[in-house]
Coordinates of C-alpha atoms in Angstrom, one line a residue:
X5 CA 212.7 122.6 301.0
X6 CA 211.2 120.5 298.2
X7 CA 207.4 120.4 297.8
X8 CA 205.6 117.3 299.2
X9 CA 202.1 115.8 299.4
X10 CA 200.3 115.2 302.7
X11 CA 198.0 112.3 303.4
X12 CA 196.2 111.4 306.7
X13 CA 195.0 107.8 306.5
X14 CA 192.5 106.6 309.1
X15 CA 193.9 103.1 309.7
X16 CA 197.3 101.5 310.2
X17 CA 196.8 99.2 307.2
X18 CA 196.1 102.2 305.0
X19 CA 199.1 104.1 306.3
X20 CA 201.3 101.0 305.8
X21 CA 200.0 100.6 302.3
X22 CA 200.6 104.2 301.4
X23 CA 204.2 104.2 302.7
X24 CA 205.0 100.8 301.1
X25 CA 203.4 101.5 297.8
X26 CA 205.4 104.7 297.3
X27 CA 208.7 102.8 297.2
X28 CA 210.6 105.0 299.5
X29 CA 209.0 108.3 298.3
X30 CA 206.5 108.4 301.2
X31 CA 207.6 108.8 304.9
X32 CA 205.4 108.3 308.0
X33 CA 205.1 111.4 310.2
X34 CA 203.3 112.4 313.4
X35 CA 204.6 115.5 315.2
X36 CA 207.3 116.1 312.6
X37 CA 209.6 117.9 315.1
X38 CA 212.7 116.1 313.7
X39 CA 211.7 115.1 310.2
X40 CA 210.5 118.6 309.0
X41 CA 213.8 120.4 310.0
X42 CA 215.7 117.6 308.3
X43 CA 213.6 118.1 305.1
X44 CA 214.1 121.9 305.4
X45 CA 217.9 121.3 305.5
X46 CA 217.7 118.9 302.6
X47 CA 219.1 116.0 304.7
X48 CA 215.8 114.0 304.5
X49 CA 213.6 113.8 301.4
X50 CA 210.0 112.8 301.1
X51 CA 207.5 113.1 298.2
X52 CA 204.6 112.3 300.5
X53 CA 204.2 112.7 304.3
X54 CA 201.8 110.0 305.7
X55 CA 200.4 111.3 308.9
X56 CA 199.7 108.3 311.2
X57 CA 197.9 110.3 314.0
X58 CA 194.5 109.4 312.5
X59 CA 195.0 105.6 312.8
X60 CA 193.0 103.8 315.5
X61 CA 194.8 103.9 318.9
X62 CA 197.7 105.9 317.6
X63 CA 197.3 108.7 320.1
X64 CA 195.9 106.8 323.1
X65 CA 197.2 105.0 326.2
X66 CA 195.5 101.7 327.1
X67 CA 195.8 99.5 330.2
X68 CA 196.6 95.8 329.7
X69 CA 195.0 93.1 331.7
X70 CA 198.2 92.3 333.6
X71 CA 198.8 95.9 334.8
X72 CA 201.1 97.1 332.0
X73 CA 200.3 99.9 329.6
X74 CA 200.2 100.2 325.8
X75 CA 201.0 103.6 324.2
X76 CA 200.2 104.5 320.7
X77 CA 203.2 105.7 318.7
X78 CA 201.6 109.1 318.2
X79 CA 201.1 109.8 321.9
X80 CA 202.9 113.0 322.7
X81 CA 205.7 113.4 325.2
X82 CA 203.6 115.9 327.1
X83 CA 200.9 113.3 327.5
X84 CA 203.4 110.8 328.8
X85 CA 204.9 113.3 331.1
X86 CA 201.6 114.2 332.7
X87 CA 199.4 111.1 332.5
X88 CA 198.6 109.9 336.0
X89 CA 198.9 106.2 335.0
X90 CA 202.4 106.8 333.7
X91 CA 203.4 108.9 336.8
X92 CA 202.1 106.2 339.2
X93 CA 203.4 103.0 337.5
X94 CA 206.3 104.2 335.3
X95 CA 207.7 107.4 336.9
X96 CA 211.0 106.8 335.3
X97 CA 209.4 107.3 331.8
X98 CA 207.4 110.3 333.0
X99 CA 210.6 112.0 334.2
X100 CA 212.4 111.2 331.0
X101 CA 209.6 112.7 328.9
X102 CA 209.5 115.8 331.1
X103 CA 213.3 116.2 330.5
X104 CA 213.0 116.0 326.7
X105 CA 213.1 119.2 324.8
X106 CA 211.1 122.4 325.4
X107 CA 207.5 122.6 326.5
X108 CA 206.5 123.4 322.9
X109 CA 208.4 120.5 321.4
X110 CA 206.9 118.0 323.9
X111 CA 203.5 119.2 322.9
X112 CA 204.2 118.0 319.3
X113 CA 206.8 115.3 319.6
X114 CA 205.5 111.8 319.7
X115 CA 207.0 108.7 321.3
X116 CA 207.3 106.8 318.0
X117 CA 209.0 109.8 316.3
X118 CA 211.3 110.4 319.3
X119 CA 212.6 106.8 319.1
X120 CA 213.2 107.2 315.3
X121 CA 214.9 110.6 315.4
X122 CA 218.2 110.9 313.6
X123 CA 221.5 111.4 315.4
X124 CA 222.3 114.9 316.7
X125 CA 225.9 115.2 315.5
X126 CA 226.6 118.7 314.2
X127 CA 228.6 117.3 311.3
X128 CA 225.7 115.2 310.1
X129 CA 223.1 117.9 310.8
X130 CA 225.0 120.7 309.1
X131 CA 226.1 118.9 305.9
X132 CA 229.8 118.7 306.9
X133 CA 232.1 115.7 306.5
X134 CA 230.2 112.7 307.7
X135 CA 230.1 109.0 306.9
X136 CA 226.3 109.1 306.7
X137 CA 226.6 111.6 303.9
X138 CA 228.8 109.2 302.0
X139 CA 232.1 110.8 303.0
X140 CA 235.1 108.6 303.7
X141 CA 235.8 109.9 307.2
X142 CA 233.9 110.8 310.4
X143 CA 234.3 114.6 310.8
X144 CA 233.5 114.5 314.5
X145 CA 236.2 111.9 315.2
X146 CA 238.8 114.1 313.5
X147 CA 237.4 117.4 314.8
X148 CA 234.9 118.6 317.5
X149 CA 233.8 115.6 319.5
X150 CA 233.0 116.8 323.0
X151 CA 229.6 115.3 322.8
X152 CA 230.7 112.0 321.2
X153 CA 230.2 108.4 322.5
X154 CA 231.9 106.8 325.5
X155 CA 231.1 103.4 324.1
X156 CA 232.0 103.3 320.4
X157 CA 230.6 100.8 318.0
X158 CA 231.8 101.4 314.5
X159 CA 233.3 104.4 312.8
X160 CA 230.4 106.9 313.7
X161 CA 230.9 108.4 317.2
X162 CA 227.5 110.2 317.4
X163 CA 225.1 109.4 320.2
X164 CA 221.4 108.9 320.2
X165 CA 219.6 111.9 321.5
X166 CA 216.4 110.4 323.0
X167 CA 215.6 110.7 326.7
X168 CA 212.5 108.5 326.7
X169 CA 214.4 105.8 324.9
X170 CA 216.8 105.4 327.8
X171 CA 213.9 105.0 330.2
X172 CA 212.2 102.5 327.9
X173 CA 215.3 100.3 327.8
X174 CA 215.6 100.3 331.6
X175 CA 211.9 99.5 331.9
X176 CA 212.1 96.5 329.5
X177 CA 209.7 98.0 327.1
X178 CA 208.9 96.6 323.6
X179 CA 208.2 98.3 320.3
X180 CA 205.4 96.9 318.2
X181 CA 205.5 97.5 314.4
X182 CA 203.5 96.7 311.3
X183 CA 205.3 95.4 308.2
X184 CA 204.4 93.5 305.1
X185 CA 204.3 90.1 306.9
X186 CA 202.3 91.5 309.8
X187 CA 203.1 92.9 313.2
X188 CA 206.3 92.2 315.1
X189 CA 207.5 93.0 318.6
X190 CA 211.0 94.3 319.1
X191 CA 212.6 94.6 322.6
X192 CA 213.6 98.2 323.1
X193 CA 217.2 97.4 323.6
X194 CA 217.3 95.6 320.2
X195 CA 215.7 98.5 318.2
X196 CA 218.8 100.5 317.2
X197 CA 221.6 99.7 314.7
X198 CA 225.2 100.6 315.2
X199 CA 227.4 102.1 312.4
X200 CA 229.4 98.9 312.5
X201 CA 226.3 97.0 311.4
X202 CA 225.1 99.6 308.8
X203 CA 226.3 103.2 308.4
X204 CA 223.2 104.1 306.4
X205 CA 220.6 103.5 309.1
X206 CA 220.0 103.9 312.9
X207 CA 217.3 101.3 313.6
X208 CA 216.0 98.0 312.5
X209 CA 212.8 99.2 310.8
X210 CA 212.4 97.8 307.3
X211 CA 211.3 99.9 304.3
X212 CA 207.6 100.7 304.9
X213 CA 207.5 99.3 308.4
X214 CA 205.6 101.5 310.9
X215 CA 205.8 101.7 314.7
X216 CA 202.2 101.3 315.9
X217 CA 202.7 101.3 319.7
X218 CA 205.0 100.8 322.6
X219 CA 204.4 98.3 325.4
X220 CA 205.3 98.9 329.0
X221 CA 205.5 95.6 330.9
X222 CA 203.6 94.9 334.1
X223 CA 206.9 93.5 335.6
X224 CA 208.2 97.1 335.9
X225 CA 205.0 98.8 336.9
X226 CA 205.1 100.5 340.4
X227 CA 208.6 99.2 341.1
X228 CA 211.6 101.4 342.1
X229 CA 212.7 103.5 339.1
X230 CA 215.1 106.4 338.5
X231 CA 215.9 108.9 335.8
X232 CA 218.4 111.7 335.8
X233 CA 219.9 113.8 333.0
X234 CA 222.9 116.2 332.9
X235 CA 223.0 118.9 330.3
X236 CA 225.4 121.6 329.3
X237 CA 222.7 124.3 329.9
X238 CA 220.1 124.4 332.7
X239 CA 217.4 125.1 330.1
X240 CA 216.4 122.7 327.3
X241 CA 219.3 120.8 326.0
X242 CA 220.3 117.3 324.9
X243 CA 221.9 115.0 327.5
X244 CA 225.6 115.0 328.0
X245 CA 224.9 111.8 329.9
X246 CA 221.6 110.4 331.3
X247 CA 220.7 107.4 333.3
X248 CA 217.6 105.3 333.8
X249 CA 217.2 102.4 336.2
X250 CA 214.5 100.1 337.4
X251 CA 214.1 97.2 339.8
X252 CA 211.4 94.8 338.4
X253 CA 208.9 92.8 340.3
X254 CA 211.1 89.7 340.3
X255 CA 214.0 91.6 341.8
X256 CA 216.0 91.9 338.5
X257 CA 217.6 95.2 337.8
X258 CA 218.0 97.1 334.5
X259 CA 220.2 100.1 334.1
X260 CA 220.8 102.1 330.9
X261 CA 222.9 105.2 330.1
X262 CA 222.0 107.9 327.5
X263 CA 224.3 110.2 325.6
X264 CA 227.1 107.7 325.6
X265 CA 226.5 105.5 322.5
X266 CA 224.6 105.1 319.2
X267 CA 221.6 103.8 321.3
X268 CA 220.7 103.7 325.0
X269 CA 223.5 101.7 326.5
X270 CA 222.5 98.8 328.7
X271 CA 225.3 98.3 331.3
X272 CA 227.0 94.9 331.8
X273 CA 224.5 92.3 333.1
X274 CA 227.0 91.2 335.8
X275 CA 226.8 94.7 337.3
X276 CA 223.0 94.6 337.2
X277 CA 223.0 91.3 339.0
X278 CA 225.3 92.6 341.7
X279 CA 223.0 95.6 342.2
X280 CA 220.0 93.3 342.4
X281 CA 221.7 91.3 345.2
X282 CA 221.2 94.4 347.5
X283 CA 223.0 95.2 350.7
X284 CA 225.3 97.6 349.0
X285 CA 227.5 100.1 350.9
X286 CA 229.1 103.2 349.5
X287 CA 232.3 101.4 348.5
X288 CA 230.3 98.7 346.8
X289 CA 228.3 101.2 344.8
X290 CA 231.5 103.1 343.8
X291 CA 233.0 99.8 342.6
X292 CA 230.0 98.8 340.6
X293 CA 229.8 102.3 338.9
X294 CA 233.5 101.9 337.9
X295 CA 232.8 98.4 336.5
X296 CA 229.9 99.6 334.5
X297 CA 232.3 102.0 332.6
X298 CA 235.1 99.5 332.3
X299 CA 234.7 99.1 328.5
X300 CA 234.3 102.8 327.7
X301 CA 236.7 104.2 325.1
X302 CA 236.0 107.9 324.7
X303 CA 237.8 110.2 322.3
X304 CA 240.1 112.7 324.2
X305 CA 237.7 115.6 324.3
X306 CA 234.8 113.4 325.6
X307 CA 236.7 112.0 328.6
X308 CA 235.0 114.5 330.9
X309 CA 231.7 112.5 330.4
X310 CA 233.2 109.6 332.3
X311 CA 233.0 111.4 335.6
X312 CA 229.4 112.5 334.9
X313 CA 228.4 108.9 334.0
X314 CA 230.0 107.5 337.1
X315 CA 228.2 110.0 339.3
X316 CA 224.8 109.3 337.7
X317 CA 225.4 105.6 338.0
X318 CA 226.1 105.9 341.7
X319 CA 223.0 107.8 342.3
X320 CA 220.8 105.4 340.3
X321 CA 222.3 102.3 342.0
X322 CA 221.8 103.9 345.4
X323 CA 218.2 104.8 344.6
X324 CA 217.1 101.3 343.4
X325 CA 219.2 99.3 345.9

């Protein structure tokens, strides 16, 4: 692991200035549960770590006037899993945060870092044949791909590992950032970048751009929500498939799958509309779950995930119908 400097600015503007001024040599950090292991394995490099936890509001949860919540990007997953306001208004997110990692990791991991974590493909993580390392082929597509995507977009078949991200997409959350031209707000389901768009990156953040907080809308607060995750091991593990669903105050439905694509996968809007119409019987739910997976194109060894995804979709649809 290469040596690095450590700074802890006391404002977002200072943090942004330090990261931007370093020209790619400085990297923002909070819990560091993903970045530090990547640096240890020489996959990520940073001359300076800029710890954003000291910035105002970075580690707090605040209520909005309309009944929503704003979470600083350095709020830990443990806090989100146990905060009574989250549990009461956004139980889907609380369950997703509780399902993420081990107790020790949740104590350190932050919501901003969790959204920005790199893909969990073993080829990428272990320095094997990988497009993201500049190789000409995807090692996983040619080799071991049991955990690969059901919905492929581009040559990389890895899936995004975040559990909270799936819940945030289902809840209609927004990600607020700070960049050179000022703040911008990004809908959660527009935050990630596929390998078809750019093989070198996984999200839309520009160089030097920082996530300052995440907004949970009042339209989802207190409404019917669902989260479930299936793993290979009963103990801490990444999702083979997960699902998050919410029925919003206006009756609209949002459903997202995790472990099946480069980002949380929002199912077809026509399926969501039919779920929102209500009055669904068992046969209706079965048909809708099948329709939601119609465009899936798994590699051979990942086909077993189709049945898991269909089962989770049926449960989620039944719960919010």
